[in-house]
Amino acid sequence: MRGNMQTQIPALKGEITIPGDKSISHRAVMLGSLAKGTTEITHFLQGEDCLSTISCFQKLGIDIENDGDRILIHGKGLYGLSAPDQILDCGNSGTTTRLLAGILSGQSFSSTLTGDASICKRPMKRIIEPLMQMGARITSLNQNNCAPLSIEGGSLSGIHYHSPIASAQVKSAILLAGLYADAKTSVTEPYVSRNHSEIMLSYFGADVSAHKTTVSITPGSVLEARKVVVPGDISSAAYFIAAGLLVPGSELLLKNVGINPTRDGILKVAKAMGGDITMLNRTKDNGEETADLLIRSSALKGTLIGDSLIPTLIDEIPVIAIMAAFAEGTTIIKDAAELKVKESNRIQVMTDNLQAMGCEAEPTEDGMIIHGGKSLHGATIHSHKDHRIAMSFSVASLLAHGETNILDKDCVNISFPHFYEEFNRLTGRSFS
């Protein structure tokens, strides 16, 4: 991607409808497939990751109609999945891989999960261990605790698992397996991770309870089809939040954004940095809170980000790092070692690319230190085919002097297929 970036850039003005939440879109397909009846999903995210989830459930015998913004899932109940006649390809989606592993652990048939080169390097031991404790038989075919995974489903026992990390994917895999267990299953985390699975499981009729950092599911419930309205994805909104705050004179209205309190860390950080963000038209649908976000340009300052805040913004850290690069003072991000095992090592990739643009940024074992406020220049950005890296540096390019070239920019299709159309429309740029 190339673009000629001038020093003086026009203020960003206008409204944006943010695409559907990726996490919620995944879970709606999964629970709709396990429910009795037809589930209708609107504002579904047509990103590559979510399409991988649809494809896997179709291979498991579920009839799914994809009309674009509306999805109809003709569910067959908890025990309605069929043995697939081929390997289930999860593409680039860690959510598909880990959550589906939980579901498949409770089936009466064997299956194999795989994915792209990135997925086949991402750690799966974190779900293999608890699922095997429940009675599943899972083999890493390359014997490296990564995909491909061979899963022999069977009779599962309820467990109380103490997770060493706060991970919604780990928690969700165990809860989904818990639907098939012989007794209550509980997961305790060091901090509360995003809770979309708990909300949606309850919405579909499962017996789920939460207390502090522990979530429990009791088997025996029948899941019933529902209508699911997917809110806008705050992770996708994050790039326009950052752009609106950073570009002088800007005012953006982001419509219908999910503001689930386990996901709203970027709003807390933006406000701590001095960002002007107002919530309008707050509402709640199928258990998820949404609001319109009014973003006005602001003079940002550095801040400290860590502890229990990290699980609420782990996917937004790349774009928060961009905000930090243009803020006055130093920003420290800590307790975020999980960034090393995302689609790329986001600690190293972010600091390498920021340094290429002239920012004083240094990686640490569990985060990064960014000294902001310097003028940055354009550079060749290596996205490592990581969608969040590509979109973050698109924002940085708005304020950098000279030309920025982002390699493998098409990776944005994983979570935000029309990102560059919206970006070009708002900024007047001609990224292609």
Short mmCIF file of C-alpha atoms in Angstrom, two decimals:
data_model
loop_
_atom_site.label_atom_id
_atom_site.label_comp_id
_atom_site.label_asym_id
_atom_site.label_seq_id
_atom_site.Cartn_x
_atom_site.Cartn_y
_atom_site.Cartn_z
CA MET A 1 0.00 0.00 0.00
CA ARG A 2 1.30 3.40 -0.91
CA GLY A 3 0.04 6.85 -0.14
CA ASN A 4 1.52 10.31 -0.32
CA MET A 5 1.20 11.86 3.10
CA GLN A 6 1.36 15.61 3.42
CA THR A 7 2.39 17.35 6.64
CA GLN A 8 -0.90 19.26 6.79
CA ILE A 9 -3.83 16.90 6.68
CA PRO A 10 -7.48 17.90 6.66
CA ALA A 11 -9.62 17.32 9.71
CA LEU A 12 -11.61 14.09 9.67
CA LYS A 13 -15.37 14.68 9.74
CA GLY A 14 -18.32 12.34 9.37
CA GLU A 15 -20.13 9.23 10.52
CA ILE A 16 -18.99 5.61 10.28
CA THR A 17 -21.00 2.44 10.79
CA ILE A 18 -18.53 0.00 12.29
CA PRO A 19 -18.71 -3.61 10.99
CA GLY A 20 -20.06 -6.34 13.23
CA ASP A 21 -18.14 -7.60 16.22
CA LYS A 22 -15.85 -10.49 15.28
CA SER A 23 -16.04 -12.27 18.63
CA ILE A 24 -19.83 -12.12 18.78
CA SER A 25 -20.24 -13.14 15.12
CA HIS A 26 -18.17 -16.29 15.75
CA ARG A 27 -20.14 -17.24 18.84
CA ALA A 28 -23.52 -16.60 17.24
CA VAL A 29 -22.71 -19.10 14.47
CA MET A 30 -21.47 -21.68 16.97
CA LEU A 31 -24.40 -21.46 19.38
CA GLY A 32 -26.91 -21.13 16.55
CA SER A 33 -25.57 -24.42 15.18
CA LEU A 34 -25.97 -26.12 18.59
CA ALA A 35 -29.44 -24.69 19.22
CA LYS A 36 -32.78 -26.12 18.16
CA GLY A 37 -34.45 -24.10 15.41
CA THR A 38 -33.37 -21.31 13.09
CA THR A 39 -31.13 -18.57 14.44
CA GLU A 40 -31.07 -15.26 12.57
CA ILE A 41 -27.95 -13.12 12.83
CA THR A 42 -27.93 -9.55 11.52
CA HIS A 43 -24.96 -7.19 11.11
CA PHE A 44 -22.75 -10.29 10.93
CA LEU A 45 -19.08 -9.65 10.18
CA GLN A 46 -18.25 -10.95 6.71
CA GLY A 47 -14.56 -11.20 7.54
CA GLU A 48 -12.40 -14.16 6.63
CA ASP A 49 -12.18 -15.41 10.23
CA CYS A 50 -15.94 -15.55 10.71
CA LEU A 51 -16.42 -17.16 7.30
CA SER A 52 -14.01 -19.89 8.45
CA THR A 53 -16.37 -20.61 11.35
CA ILE A 54 -19.34 -20.86 8.97
CA SER A 55 -17.40 -23.19 6.69
CA CYS A 56 -16.43 -25.51 9.57
CA PHE A 57 -20.01 -25.85 10.80
CA GLN A 58 -21.26 -26.50 7.29
CA LYS A 59 -18.75 -29.36 7.13
CA LEU A 60 -20.23 -30.58 10.42
CA GLY A 61 -23.63 -30.89 8.76
CA ILE A 62 -25.28 -27.57 9.62
CA ASP A 63 -27.33 -25.78 6.95
CA ILE A 64 -26.26 -22.10 6.97
CA GLU A 65 -27.62 -19.44 4.63
CA ASN A 66 -25.38 -16.41 4.17
CA ASP A 67 -27.24 -13.51 2.56
CA GLY A 68 -24.56 -10.95 3.34
CA ASP A 69 -25.61 -8.92 6.37
CA ARG A 70 -28.08 -11.61 7.49
CA ILE A 71 -27.23 -15.20 8.36
CA LEU A 72 -29.76 -17.99 8.91
CA ILE A 73 -28.50 -21.02 10.84
CA HIS A 74 -30.71 -24.08 10.90
CA GLY A 75 -29.51 -25.58 14.15
CA LYS A 76 -29.87 -29.25 15.03
CA GLY A 77 -29.39 -29.12 18.80
CA LEU A 78 -26.44 -30.02 21.00
CA TYR A 79 -26.09 -33.49 19.51
CA GLY A 80 -26.92 -32.66 15.91
CA LEU A 81 -23.44 -32.27 14.48
CA SER A 82 -22.23 -34.90 12.02
CA ALA A 83 -18.77 -36.38 11.57
CA PRO A 84 -16.95 -34.32 8.92
CA ASP A 85 -15.62 -36.14 5.86
CA GLN A 86 -12.66 -33.78 5.62
CA ILE A 87 -10.26 -31.78 7.78
CA LEU A 88 -11.81 -28.64 9.29
CA ASP A 89 -9.85 -25.60 8.09
CA CYS A 90 -9.98 -22.69 10.55
CA GLY A 91 -7.95 -20.35 8.31
CA ASN A 92 -6.31 -17.61 10.36
CA SER A 93 -8.84 -17.78 13.19
CA GLY A 94 -7.68 -18.61 16.68
CA THR A 95 -11.24 -18.20 17.95
CA THR A 96 -12.54 -20.80 15.51
CA THR A 97 -9.75 -23.23 16.36
CA ARG A 98 -9.91 -23.01 20.14
CA LEU A 99 -13.67 -22.73 20.65
CA LEU A 100 -14.46 -25.43 18.11
CA ALA A 101 -11.98 -27.72 19.88
CA GLY A 102 -14.15 -27.38 22.99
CA ILE A 103 -17.32 -28.28 21.10
CA LEU A 104 -15.71 -31.20 19.27
CA SER A 105 -14.41 -32.62 22.54
CA GLY A 106 -17.98 -33.52 23.48
CA GLN A 107 -18.95 -35.21 20.21
CA SER A 108 -19.24 -38.93 19.52
CA PHE A 109 -16.93 -38.75 16.50
CA SER A 110 -13.34 -37.89 15.64
CA SER A 111 -12.23 -34.78 13.75
CA THR A 112 -9.14 -32.81 12.82
CA LEU A 113 -8.66 -29.03 13.03
CA THR A 114 -6.03 -27.13 11.09
CA GLY A 115 -5.44 -23.62 9.77
CA ASP A 116 -2.99 -21.40 7.95
CA ALA A 117 0.73 -21.09 8.69
CA SER A 118 0.06 -18.60 11.49
CA ILE A 119 -2.51 -20.80 13.24
CA CYS A 120 -0.16 -23.77 13.04
CA LYS A 121 2.34 -21.81 15.15
CA ARG A 122 -0.06 -20.46 17.77
CA PRO A 123 -0.12 -22.16 21.20
CA MET A 124 -2.87 -24.74 21.72
CA LYS A 125 -1.56 -26.39 24.89
CA ARG A 126 -3.63 -23.84 26.81
CA ILE A 127 -6.82 -25.57 25.62
CA ILE A 128 -5.45 -29.10 25.13
CA GLU A 129 -4.65 -29.51 28.84
CA PRO A 130 -8.05 -28.55 30.32
CA LEU A 131 -10.02 -30.37 27.62
CA MET A 132 -7.99 -33.54 28.22
CA GLN A 133 -8.62 -33.15 31.95
CA MET A 134 -12.31 -33.28 31.05
CA GLY A 135 -11.78 -36.54 29.13
CA ALA A 136 -11.18 -35.49 25.54
CA ARG A 137 -8.37 -37.11 23.58
CA ILE A 138 -6.47 -34.44 21.67
CA THR A 139 -3.27 -34.95 19.73
CA SER A 140 -1.08 -32.24 18.22
CA LEU A 141 -0.19 -33.96 14.95
CA ASN A 142 3.14 -32.13 14.71
CA GLN A 143 3.82 -32.86 18.39
CA ASN A 144 4.44 -29.17 19.11
CA ASN A 145 1.20 -28.33 20.98
CA CYS A 146 -0.03 -26.46 17.91
CA ALA A 147 -2.51 -27.26 15.14
CA PRO A 148 -3.24 -29.53 13.33
CA LEU A 149 -5.19 -31.08 16.22
CA SER A 150 -6.77 -34.51 16.11
CA ILE A 151 -9.76 -34.64 18.50
CA GLU A 152 -11.51 -37.80 19.63
CA GLY A 153 -14.69 -36.74 21.38
CA GLY A 154 -16.30 -38.72 24.15
CA SER A 155 -17.78 -38.62 27.63
CA LEU A 156 -16.64 -35.51 29.45
CA SER A 157 -16.41 -34.83 33.16
CA GLY A 158 -17.03 -31.49 34.81
CA ILE A 159 -13.90 -29.82 36.20
CA HIS A 160 -12.90 -26.62 37.99
CA TYR A 161 -10.00 -25.26 35.96
CA HIS A 162 -7.67 -22.56 37.23
CA SER A 163 -6.38 -20.88 34.09
CA PRO A 164 -2.89 -19.37 34.34
CA ILE A 165 -3.89 -16.68 31.82
CA ALA A 166 -6.92 -14.44 31.35
CA SER A 167 -8.07 -15.67 27.95
CA ALA A 168 -11.62 -15.60 26.60
CA GLN A 169 -10.70 -18.30 24.09
CA VAL A 170 -9.48 -20.69 26.78
CA LYS A 171 -12.46 -19.95 29.02
CA SER A 172 -14.91 -20.31 26.15
CA ALA A 173 -13.44 -23.62 24.93
CA ILE A 174 -13.92 -25.09 28.41
CA LEU A 175 -17.45 -23.68 28.84
CA LEU A 176 -18.52 -25.03 25.44
CA ALA A 177 -17.12 -28.44 26.34
CA GLY A 178 -19.00 -28.07 29.63
CA LEU A 179 -22.28 -28.21 27.70
CA TYR A 180 -21.48 -31.91 27.19
CA ALA A 181 -20.04 -32.71 30.64
CA ASP A 182 -21.59 -34.89 33.34
CA ALA A 183 -21.47 -32.15 35.98
CA LYS A 184 -20.84 -28.45 36.50
CA THR A 185 -17.70 -27.04 34.87
CA SER A 186 -15.98 -23.91 36.20
CA VAL A 187 -13.10 -21.71 35.02
CA THR A 188 -11.23 -19.29 37.27
CA GLU A 189 -8.96 -16.68 35.63
CA PRO A 190 -6.42 -14.28 37.13
CA TYR A 191 -8.47 -11.40 35.68
CA VAL A 192 -11.86 -11.28 33.98
CA SER A 193 -11.48 -11.76 30.21
CA ARG A 194 -14.11 -10.74 27.64
CA ASN A 195 -17.44 -12.33 28.49
CA HIS A 196 -19.27 -12.61 25.16
CA SER A 197 -19.53 -16.40 25.51
CA GLU A 198 -21.21 -16.18 28.93
CA ILE A 199 -23.67 -13.56 27.70
CA MET A 200 -24.58 -15.50 24.57
CA LEU A 201 -24.75 -18.89 26.26
CA SER A 202 -27.24 -17.43 28.74
CA TYR A 203 -29.17 -15.77 25.91
CA PHE A 204 -29.53 -19.13 24.14
CA GLY A 205 -30.72 -20.80 27.34
CA ALA A 206 -27.62 -22.34 28.97
CA ASP A 207 -27.24 -22.37 32.76
CA VAL A 208 -24.26 -20.04 33.25
CA SER A 209 -23.21 -18.11 36.34
CA ALA A 210 -20.31 -15.78 37.10
CA HIS A 211 -18.77 -14.71 40.41
CA LYS A 212 -15.71 -12.46 40.45
CA THR A 213 -13.17 -14.19 38.16
CA THR A 214 -14.95 -17.57 38.10
CA VAL A 215 -17.52 -18.65 35.51
CA SER A 216 -19.53 -21.87 35.74
CA ILE A 217 -21.79 -23.80 33.38
CA THR A 218 -24.18 -26.58 34.40
CA PRO A 219 -25.11 -29.07 31.67
CA GLY A 220 -28.64 -30.24 30.90
CA SER A 221 -30.12 -27.14 29.26
CA VAL A 222 -31.54 -27.16 25.74
CA LEU A 223 -30.26 -24.29 23.60
CA GLU A 224 -33.04 -22.53 21.71
CA ALA A 225 -32.64 -20.53 18.49
CA ARG A 226 -32.52 -16.76 18.89
CA LYS A 227 -32.31 -13.56 16.90
CA VAL A 228 -28.86 -12.02 17.33
CA VAL A 229 -28.09 -8.41 16.43
CA VAL A 230 -24.30 -8.08 16.30
CA PRO A 231 -23.02 -4.70 17.58
CA GLY A 232 -20.19 -2.83 15.91
CA ASP A 233 -16.76 -4.18 16.84
CA ILE A 234 -14.91 -1.88 19.24
CA SER A 235 -11.65 -3.42 18.00
CA SER A 236 -12.46 -2.17 14.49
CA ALA A 237 -13.70 1.16 15.86
CA ALA A 238 -10.33 1.60 17.59
CA TYR A 239 -8.55 2.75 14.41
CA PHE A 240 -11.06 5.53 13.85
CA ILE A 241 -11.04 6.42 17.55
CA ALA A 242 -7.27 6.89 17.27
CA ALA A 243 -7.47 8.79 13.98
CA GLY A 244 -10.20 11.10 15.29
CA LEU A 245 -8.22 11.88 18.44
CA LEU A 246 -4.91 12.43 16.65
CA VAL A 247 -5.80 14.41 13.50
CA PRO A 248 -6.28 18.09 14.46
CA GLY A 249 -9.78 19.52 14.14
CA SER A 250 -11.46 16.13 13.69
CA GLU A 251 -14.91 15.10 14.83
CA LEU A 252 -16.16 11.58 14.08
CA LEU A 253 -19.37 9.79 15.06
CA LEU A 254 -18.94 6.02 15.25
CA LYS A 255 -22.36 4.35 15.16
CA ASN A 256 -23.60 1.42 17.24
CA VAL A 257 -20.31 0.32 18.81
CA GLY A 258 -20.23 -2.47 21.40
CA ILE A 259 -19.17 -1.10 24.79
CA ASN A 260 -19.16 -4.34 26.76
CA PRO A 261 -17.22 -3.51 29.98
CA THR A 262 -14.87 -6.46 29.38
CA ARG A 263 -13.90 -4.89 26.03
CA ASP A 264 -13.91 -1.13 26.65
CA GLY A 265 -10.31 -0.73 27.81
CA ILE A 266 -9.40 1.46 24.85
CA LEU A 267 -12.02 3.99 25.94
CA LYS A 268 -10.54 4.07 29.44
CA VAL A 269 -7.01 4.47 28.07
CA ALA A 270 -8.03 7.16 25.58
CA LYS A 271 -9.65 9.15 28.38
CA ALA A 272 -6.61 8.66 30.63
CA MET A 273 -4.50 10.09 27.79
CA GLY A 274 -6.76 13.14 27.56
CA GLY A 275 -9.00 11.97 24.72
CA ASP A 276 -12.39 13.62 24.17
CA ILE A 277 -14.91 10.77 23.74
CA THR A 278 -18.64 11.07 24.42
CA MET A 279 -21.10 8.15 24.51
CA LEU A 280 -24.50 8.80 22.93
CA ASN A 281 -27.63 6.67 22.50
CA ARG A 282 -26.62 3.90 24.89
CA THR A 283 -28.74 0.77 24.58
CA LYS A 284 -28.66 -3.00 25.11
CA ASP A 285 -29.56 -5.83 22.72
CA ASN A 286 -29.26 -9.60 23.33
CA GLY A 287 -27.27 -8.82 26.47
CA GLU A 288 -24.64 -6.60 24.82
CA GLU A 289 -24.34 -2.86 25.47
CA THR A 290 -23.84 -0.47 22.55
CA ALA A 291 -23.46 3.28 22.06
CA ASP A 292 -22.61 5.86 19.42
CA LEU A 293 -19.14 7.27 20.11
CA LEU A 294 -18.43 10.95 19.39
CA ILE A 295 -14.67 11.41 18.95
CA ARG A 296 -13.06 14.89 18.94
CA SER A 297 -9.38 15.61 18.33
CA SER A 298 -7.38 15.97 21.53
CA ALA A 299 -3.87 16.65 22.80
CA LEU A 300 -2.87 13.25 24.16
CA LYS A 301 -0.36 12.52 26.89
CA GLY A 302 1.47 9.34 27.84
CA THR A 303 0.09 6.88 30.38
CA LEU A 304 0.68 3.54 32.13
CA ILE A 305 -1.28 0.52 30.88
CA GLY A 306 -1.23 -2.83 32.69
CA ASP A 307 -2.77 -5.27 35.16
CA SER A 308 -6.49 -6.10 34.84
CA LEU A 309 -6.92 -3.52 32.08
CA ILE A 310 -4.92 -5.64 29.60
CA PRO A 311 -7.55 -8.35 28.88
CA THR A 312 -10.07 -5.59 28.05
CA LEU A 313 -7.87 -4.12 25.28
CA ILE A 314 -5.39 -6.81 24.21
CA ASP A 315 -6.36 -6.51 20.52
CA GLU A 316 -6.25 -2.72 20.64
CA ILE A 317 -2.69 -2.44 21.97
CA PRO A 318 -1.18 -1.98 18.47
CA VAL A 319 -3.28 1.10 17.76
CA ILE A 320 -2.86 2.34 21.34
CA ALA A 321 0.88 2.20 20.65
CA ILE A 322 0.29 4.50 17.66
CA MET A 323 -1.62 6.92 19.90
CA ALA A 324 1.30 6.77 22.33
CA ALA A 325 3.80 7.59 19.58
CA PHE A 326 2.04 10.89 18.90
CA ALA A 327 1.26 11.69 22.55
CA GLU A 328 3.43 13.90 24.71
CA GLY A 329 5.53 11.97 27.19
CA THR A 330 6.13 8.30 27.81
CA THR A 331 3.65 5.43 27.64
CA ILE A 332 4.45 2.12 29.33
CA ILE A 333 2.52 -1.01 28.37
CA LYS A 334 3.11 -4.00 30.68
CA ASP A 335 1.54 -7.36 31.62
CA ALA A 336 0.88 -7.99 27.92
CA ALA A 337 3.15 -10.95 27.10
CA GLU A 338 0.13 -12.49 25.32
CA LEU A 339 0.94 -10.11 22.43
CA LYS A 340 3.84 -12.40 21.51
CA VAL A 341 1.50 -15.23 20.44
CA LYS A 342 -1.06 -13.35 18.38
CA GLU A 343 -1.08 -13.37 14.56
CA SER A 344 2.44 -11.98 14.88
CA ASN A 345 4.70 -11.14 17.82
CA ARG A 346 3.00 -7.80 18.22
CA ILE A 347 5.50 -6.50 20.76
CA GLN A 348 8.43 -6.92 18.38
CA VAL A 349 6.56 -6.02 15.20
CA MET A 350 5.08 -2.82 16.65
CA THR A 351 8.36 -1.57 18.09
CA ASP A 352 10.33 -2.47 14.94
CA ASN A 353 7.90 -0.56 12.72
CA LEU A 354 7.63 2.41 15.08
CA GLN A 355 11.42 2.65 15.12
CA ALA A 356 11.41 2.58 11.31
CA MET A 357 9.19 5.69 11.41
CA GLY A 358 11.56 7.46 13.80
CA CYS A 359 9.77 6.78 17.08
CA GLU A 360 11.73 6.02 20.21
CA ALA A 361 10.12 2.69 21.14
CA GLU A 362 11.59 -0.30 22.91
CA PRO A 363 10.22 -3.81 23.47
CA THR A 364 10.10 -5.34 26.94
CA GLU A 365 9.40 -8.90 28.08
CA ASP A 366 5.70 -8.16 28.58
CA GLY A 367 5.04 -4.99 26.59
CA MET A 368 6.74 -1.88 25.33
CA ILE A 369 7.93 1.60 26.29
CA ILE A 370 7.11 4.39 23.86
CA HIS A 371 8.52 7.90 24.14
CA GLY A 372 6.05 10.01 22.21
CA GLY A 373 5.85 13.51 20.83
CA LYS A 374 8.51 13.35 18.11
CA SER A 375 7.75 14.02 14.46
CA LEU A 376 7.58 10.72 12.56
CA HIS A 377 8.38 10.00 8.93
CA GLY A 378 6.97 7.54 6.41
CA ALA A 379 8.54 4.11 6.09
CA THR A 380 8.03 0.65 4.67
CA ILE A 381 5.88 -1.16 7.23
CA HIS A 382 6.11 -4.93 7.55
CA SER A 383 2.64 -6.06 8.62
CA HIS A 384 3.64 -9.75 8.86
CA LYS A 385 0.15 -10.36 7.46
CA ASP A 386 -1.29 -9.23 10.79
CA HIS A 387 -4.50 -7.24 10.24
CA ARG A 388 -4.13 -5.17 13.39
CA ILE A 389 -0.59 -4.11 12.48
CA ALA A 390 -1.67 -3.01 8.98
CA MET A 391 -4.62 -0.96 10.21
CA SER A 392 -2.65 0.61 13.06
CA PHE A 393 0.09 1.89 10.78
CA SER A 394 -2.51 3.19 8.33
CA VAL A 395 -3.48 5.55 11.15
CA ALA A 396 0.17 6.40 11.83
CA SER A 397 0.70 7.22 8.15
CA LEU A 398 -1.84 10.05 8.43
CA LEU A 399 0.47 12.04 10.68
CA ALA A 400 3.86 10.95 9.35
CA HIS A 401 5.87 13.07 6.91
CA GLY A 402 6.32 11.52 3.49
CA GLU A 403 5.22 8.23 2.01
CA THR A 404 4.25 5.11 3.92
CA ASN A 405 4.20 1.68 2.27
CA ILE A 406 2.35 -1.08 4.14
CA LEU A 407 3.21 -4.57 2.95
CA ASP A 408 0.54 -7.32 2.75
CA LYS A 409 -2.23 -4.84 3.48
CA ASP A 410 -4.92 -7.29 2.30
CA CYS A 411 -4.66 -9.05 5.64
CA VAL A 412 -7.24 -6.51 6.89
CA ASN A 413 -9.86 -8.77 5.28
CA ILE A 414 -9.54 -11.03 8.32
CA SER A 415 -11.55 -8.62 10.46
CA PHE A 416 -12.46 -5.47 8.47
CA PRO A 417 -12.90 -6.22 4.74
CA HIS A 418 -13.89 -2.65 3.79
CA PHE A 419 -11.37 -0.87 6.01
CA TYR A 420 -9.57 0.96 3.22
CA GLU A 421 -12.82 2.08 1.59
CA GLU A 422 -13.88 3.74 4.86
CA PHE A 423 -10.36 5.03 5.50
CA ASN A 424 -10.11 6.59 2.04
CA ARG A 425 -13.59 8.10 2.28
CA LEU A 426 -12.84 9.83 5.57
CA THR A 427 -9.28 10.89 4.89
CA GLY A 428 -9.45 11.72 1.19
CA ARG A 429 -6.48 9.44 0.59
CA SER A 430 -6.12 6.98 -2.26
CA PHE A 431 -4.84 3.88 -0.54
CA SER A 432 -5.40 0.87 -2.74
#
